[in-house]
XYZ file of C-alpha atoms in Angstrom:
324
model
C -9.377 5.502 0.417
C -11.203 8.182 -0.689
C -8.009 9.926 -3.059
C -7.655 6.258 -4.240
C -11.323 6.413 -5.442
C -10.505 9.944 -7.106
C -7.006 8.550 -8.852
C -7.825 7.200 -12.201
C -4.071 6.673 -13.134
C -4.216 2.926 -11.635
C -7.948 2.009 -11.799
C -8.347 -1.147 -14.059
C -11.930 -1.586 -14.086
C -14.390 0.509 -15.711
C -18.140 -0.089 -14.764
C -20.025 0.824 -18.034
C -24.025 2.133 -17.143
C -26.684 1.855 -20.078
C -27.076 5.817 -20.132
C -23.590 5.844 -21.471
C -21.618 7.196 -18.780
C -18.537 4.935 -17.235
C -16.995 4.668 -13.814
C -14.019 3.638 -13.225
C -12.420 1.998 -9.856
C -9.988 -0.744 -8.742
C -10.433 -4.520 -9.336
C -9.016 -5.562 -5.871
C -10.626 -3.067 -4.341
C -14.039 -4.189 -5.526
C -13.311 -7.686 -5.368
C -12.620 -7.338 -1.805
C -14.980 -4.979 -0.667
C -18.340 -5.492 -2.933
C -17.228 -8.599 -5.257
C -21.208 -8.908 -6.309
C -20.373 -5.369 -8.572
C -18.673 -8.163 -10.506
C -19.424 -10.982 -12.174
C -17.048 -13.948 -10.815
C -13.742 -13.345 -10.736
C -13.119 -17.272 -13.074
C -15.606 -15.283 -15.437
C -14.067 -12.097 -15.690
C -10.497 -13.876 -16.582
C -12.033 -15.561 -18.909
C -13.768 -13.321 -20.696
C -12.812 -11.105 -23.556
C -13.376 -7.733 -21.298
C -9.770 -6.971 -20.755
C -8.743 -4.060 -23.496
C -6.362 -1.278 -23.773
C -8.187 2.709 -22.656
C -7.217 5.466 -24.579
C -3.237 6.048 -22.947
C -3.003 2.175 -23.753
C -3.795 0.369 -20.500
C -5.800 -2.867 -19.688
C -9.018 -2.226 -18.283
C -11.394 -5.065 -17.525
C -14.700 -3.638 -18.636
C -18.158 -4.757 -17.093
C -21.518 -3.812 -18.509
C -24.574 -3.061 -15.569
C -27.796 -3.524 -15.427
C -30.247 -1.367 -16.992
C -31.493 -0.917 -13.772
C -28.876 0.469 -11.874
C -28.857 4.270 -11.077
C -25.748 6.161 -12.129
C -25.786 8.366 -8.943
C -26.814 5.767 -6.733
C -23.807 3.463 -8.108
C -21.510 6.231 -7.074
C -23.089 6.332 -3.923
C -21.964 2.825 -3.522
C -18.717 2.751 -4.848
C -17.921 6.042 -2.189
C -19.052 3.509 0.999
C -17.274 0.659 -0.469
C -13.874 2.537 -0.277
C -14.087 5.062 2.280
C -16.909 3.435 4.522
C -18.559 6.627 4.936
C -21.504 8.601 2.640
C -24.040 11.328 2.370
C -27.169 10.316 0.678
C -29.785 12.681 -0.141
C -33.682 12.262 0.309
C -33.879 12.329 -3.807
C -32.142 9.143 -4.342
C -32.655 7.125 -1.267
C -34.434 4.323 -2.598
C -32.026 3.433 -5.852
C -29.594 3.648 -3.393
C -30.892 1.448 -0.990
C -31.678 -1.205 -3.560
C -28.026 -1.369 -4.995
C -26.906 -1.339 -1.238
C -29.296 -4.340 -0.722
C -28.232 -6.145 -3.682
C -24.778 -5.650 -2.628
C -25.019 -6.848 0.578
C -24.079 -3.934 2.219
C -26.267 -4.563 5.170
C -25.475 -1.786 7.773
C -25.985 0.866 4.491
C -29.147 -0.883 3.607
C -30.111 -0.943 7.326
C -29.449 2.613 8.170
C -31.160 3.937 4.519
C -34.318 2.009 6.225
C -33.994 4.061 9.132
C -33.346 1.635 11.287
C -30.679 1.660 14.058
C -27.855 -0.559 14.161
C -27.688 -3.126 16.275
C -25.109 -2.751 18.985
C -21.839 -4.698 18.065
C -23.236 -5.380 14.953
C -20.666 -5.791 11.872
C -19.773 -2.863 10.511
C -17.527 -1.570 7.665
C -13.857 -1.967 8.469
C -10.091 -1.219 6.718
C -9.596 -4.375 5.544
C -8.509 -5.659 1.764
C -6.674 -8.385 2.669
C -8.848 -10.760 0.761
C -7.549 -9.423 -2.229
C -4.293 -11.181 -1.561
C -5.739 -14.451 -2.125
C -4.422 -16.624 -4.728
C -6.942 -16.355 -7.149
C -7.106 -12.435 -7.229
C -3.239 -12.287 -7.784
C -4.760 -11.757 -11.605
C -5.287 -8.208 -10.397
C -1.857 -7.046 -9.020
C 0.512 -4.973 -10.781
C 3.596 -4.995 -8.559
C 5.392 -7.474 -6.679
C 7.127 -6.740 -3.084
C 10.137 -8.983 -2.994
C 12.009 -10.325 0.310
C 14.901 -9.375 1.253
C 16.000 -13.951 1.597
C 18.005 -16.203 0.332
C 15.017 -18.819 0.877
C 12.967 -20.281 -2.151
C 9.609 -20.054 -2.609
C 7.495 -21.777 -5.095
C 4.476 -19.062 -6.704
C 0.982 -20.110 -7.655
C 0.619 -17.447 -9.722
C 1.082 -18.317 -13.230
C 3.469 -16.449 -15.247
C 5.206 -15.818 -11.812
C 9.004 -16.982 -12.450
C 10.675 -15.518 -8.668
C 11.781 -18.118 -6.479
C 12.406 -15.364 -3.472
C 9.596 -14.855 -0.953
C 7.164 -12.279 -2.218
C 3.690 -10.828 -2.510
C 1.914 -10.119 -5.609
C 0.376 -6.279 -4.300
C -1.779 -3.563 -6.105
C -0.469 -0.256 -6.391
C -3.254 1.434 -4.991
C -3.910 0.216 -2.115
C 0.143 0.565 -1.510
C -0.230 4.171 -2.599
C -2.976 4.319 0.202
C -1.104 2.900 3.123
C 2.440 4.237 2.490
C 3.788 7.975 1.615
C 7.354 6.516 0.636
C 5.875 4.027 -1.602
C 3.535 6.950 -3.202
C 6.401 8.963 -3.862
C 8.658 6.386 -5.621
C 5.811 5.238 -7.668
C 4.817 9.036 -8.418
C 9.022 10.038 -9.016
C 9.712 9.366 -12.156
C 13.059 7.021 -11.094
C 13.581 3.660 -12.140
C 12.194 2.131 -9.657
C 8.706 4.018 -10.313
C 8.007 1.903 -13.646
C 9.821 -1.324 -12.382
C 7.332 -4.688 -11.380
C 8.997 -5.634 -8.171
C 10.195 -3.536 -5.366
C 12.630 -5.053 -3.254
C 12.007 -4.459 0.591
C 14.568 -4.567 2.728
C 12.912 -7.029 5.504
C 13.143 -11.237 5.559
C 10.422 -12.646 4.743
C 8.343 -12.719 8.012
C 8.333 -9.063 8.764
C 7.903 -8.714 4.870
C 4.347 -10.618 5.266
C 3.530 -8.357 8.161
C 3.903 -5.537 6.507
C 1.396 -6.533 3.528
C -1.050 -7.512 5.842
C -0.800 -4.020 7.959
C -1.021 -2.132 4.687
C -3.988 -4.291 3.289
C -5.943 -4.070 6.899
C -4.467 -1.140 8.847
C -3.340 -3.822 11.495
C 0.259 -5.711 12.420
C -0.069 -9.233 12.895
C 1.154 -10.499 16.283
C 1.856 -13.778 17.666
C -0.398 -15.775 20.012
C 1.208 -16.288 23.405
C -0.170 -19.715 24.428
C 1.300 -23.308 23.992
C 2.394 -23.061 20.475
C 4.540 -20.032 21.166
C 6.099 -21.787 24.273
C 6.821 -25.124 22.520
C 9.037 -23.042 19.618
C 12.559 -23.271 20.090
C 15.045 -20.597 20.887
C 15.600 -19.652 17.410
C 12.170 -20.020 16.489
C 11.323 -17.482 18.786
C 14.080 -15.044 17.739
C 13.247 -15.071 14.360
C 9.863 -13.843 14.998
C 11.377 -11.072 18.071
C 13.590 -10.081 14.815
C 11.005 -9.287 12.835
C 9.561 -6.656 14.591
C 12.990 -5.112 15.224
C 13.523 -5.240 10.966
C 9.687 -3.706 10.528
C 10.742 -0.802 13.481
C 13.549 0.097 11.368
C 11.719 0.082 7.973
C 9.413 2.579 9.302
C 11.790 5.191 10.373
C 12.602 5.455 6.756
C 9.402 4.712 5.069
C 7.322 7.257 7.416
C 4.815 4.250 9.052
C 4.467 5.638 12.746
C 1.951 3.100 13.093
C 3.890 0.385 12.316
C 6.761 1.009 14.388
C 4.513 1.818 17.480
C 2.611 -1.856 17.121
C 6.227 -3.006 16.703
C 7.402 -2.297 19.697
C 4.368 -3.286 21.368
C 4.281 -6.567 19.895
C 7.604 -7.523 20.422
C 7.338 -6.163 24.386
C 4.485 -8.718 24.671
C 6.227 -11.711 23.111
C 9.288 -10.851 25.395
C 7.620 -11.799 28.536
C 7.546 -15.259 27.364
C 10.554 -16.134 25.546
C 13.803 -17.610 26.681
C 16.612 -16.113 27.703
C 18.599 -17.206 24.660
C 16.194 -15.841 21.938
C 15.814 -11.966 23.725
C 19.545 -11.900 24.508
C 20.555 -12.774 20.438
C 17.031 -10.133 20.110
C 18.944 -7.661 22.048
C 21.914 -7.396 19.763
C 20.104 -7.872 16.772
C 17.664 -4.492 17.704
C 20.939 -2.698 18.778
C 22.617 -3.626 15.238
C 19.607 -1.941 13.725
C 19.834 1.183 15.799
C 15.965 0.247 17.820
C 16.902 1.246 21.067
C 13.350 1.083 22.493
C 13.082 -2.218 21.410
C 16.700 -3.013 22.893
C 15.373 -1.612 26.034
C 12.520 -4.112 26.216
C 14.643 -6.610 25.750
C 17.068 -5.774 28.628
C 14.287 -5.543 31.027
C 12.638 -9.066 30.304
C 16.249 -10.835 31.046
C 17.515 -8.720 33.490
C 16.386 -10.757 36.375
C 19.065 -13.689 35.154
C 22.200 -11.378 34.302
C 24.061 -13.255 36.945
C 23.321 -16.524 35.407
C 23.723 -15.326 31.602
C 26.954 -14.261 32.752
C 27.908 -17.156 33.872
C 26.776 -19.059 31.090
C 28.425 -17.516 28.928
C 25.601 -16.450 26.613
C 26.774 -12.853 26.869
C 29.576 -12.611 25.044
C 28.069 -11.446 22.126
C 27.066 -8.091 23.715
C 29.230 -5.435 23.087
C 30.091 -3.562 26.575
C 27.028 -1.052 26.158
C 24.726 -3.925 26.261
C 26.102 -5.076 29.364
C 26.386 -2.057 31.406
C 22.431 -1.641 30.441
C 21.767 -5.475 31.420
C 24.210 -4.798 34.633
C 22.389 -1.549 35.739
């Protein structure tokens, strides 16, 4: 967070302070993080602020207060994206006020000298509220399914019909080295608007939401999961196996450890159909972890799977693992 607060190659906003001086930062960071830096987001589309910088990109340009401190606005902007900052006795106050205004309460709290409360709210990864409809105004790349589904977009101009996510480069830059490197190569891909993942659509919208909160979705195990059917239930198993696999070539050790996890937990309580098609669908992609979780949780029944039939689809190194 804090190199994406240092990298003025994507920032699209530039706060302009009555001394002169400009700052400039990341809409959907902002928006997500401190919106009241901004005026609404219906007036800012609306308004004339958008205009090409220097090197000929749109920046949406916002005028402060006469009031607000330059240093103590920096101050600001450094706990809004990192969540962390040193404040010195000299500007304590201005900084306090903007933090007030803000509503950055544990800042504000903690500038008063007063302790925080114990399990009180406090600042957390999370920019997922920037992927709401309305702030799609501020994303500059689209991540596109891997699906042969249709999808219909909100977003205006929009014409894809594949699942996808309308995504900011920065915070993508953040949360992924592969990604920063293709956008930072020079290649094709590097100036095109959508990126193509290779996932379905499911562990596609995982995958946003771990890079926009620093966590993987999972799936509830209570009635709802129970009452899915088979294939139901395998298509979410699958998902994890697809995200697993991205990760060993996108460098996200995170994901792939909350993958397997996930998917382990889910296991337990799904039937015997969906983690034996889940079993040679993580073998396929090479997840053998995952392929041993799988084995385990219908291991039990091989004796009635067998008989059923339902293994024929594993090749013979599945079954000696299910067998043993």
């Amino acid at each position: 967070m804090s190199s994406a607060l240092d990298n003025n190659d994507l920032a699209d906003l530039e706060l302009l302070l009555s001394d002169g001086e400009s700052i400039n930062a990341h809409t959907a960071i902002i928006s997500a993080r401190c919106p009241k830096l901004l005026p609404s987001v219906k007036c800012l589309l609306g308004s004339d602020e958008k205009v090409k910088d220097e090197w000929g990109k749109s920046v949406y340009r916002v005028q402060m207060s006469d009031r607000v401190d330059s240093h103590a606005l920096k101050k600001i902007l450094e706990y809004t994206y990192t969540g962390f900052v040193m404040v010195g006795d000299d500007i304590v106050k201005p900084v306090r006020t903007l933090a007030k205004y803000c509503h950055l309460k544990p800042l504000a709290e903690m500038l008063q000298k007063e302790q925080p409360r114990w399990n009180s709210d406090y600042t957390r990864y999370d920019l997922t509220v920037a992927l709401g409809p309305v702030e799609h105004s501020f994303s500059d790349i689209i991540l596109e399914a891997q699906s042969n589904e249709e999808m219909k977009c909100d977003h205006g101009p929009c014409q894809l019909s594949t699942p996808h996510v309308h995504s900011h480069k920065t915070v993508l830059i953040m949360s992924c080295d592969y990604l920063r490197a293709l956008f930072r190569s020079g290649m094709h891909e590097s100036f095109s608007d959508v990126i193509r993942v290779p996932l379905g659509w499911q562990a596609l919208d995982k995958l946003v939401h771990w890079f926009y909160s620093g966590e993987l979705p999972s799936v509830a195990l209570d009635c709802r999961w129970n009452n899915l059917s088979s294939d139901e239930q395998r298509s979410h198993l699958n998902a994890y196996a697809e995200l697993s696999s991205l990760a060993e070539f996108w460098f996200l050790e995170g994901v792939k450890e909350e993958s397997l996890s996930a998917a382990s937990s889910l296991l337990g309580s799904s039937t015997s159909a969906a983690a034996v098609e889940f079993v040679a669908f993580a073998a396929n992609l090479g997840q053998w972890e995952m392929v041993e979780a799988g084995v385990r949780s219908v291991a039990h029944l091989y004796p009635r799977l067998r008989d059923s039939g339902r293994l024929e689809r594993l090749d013979e190194e599945l079954l000696n693992m299910l067998r043993t």
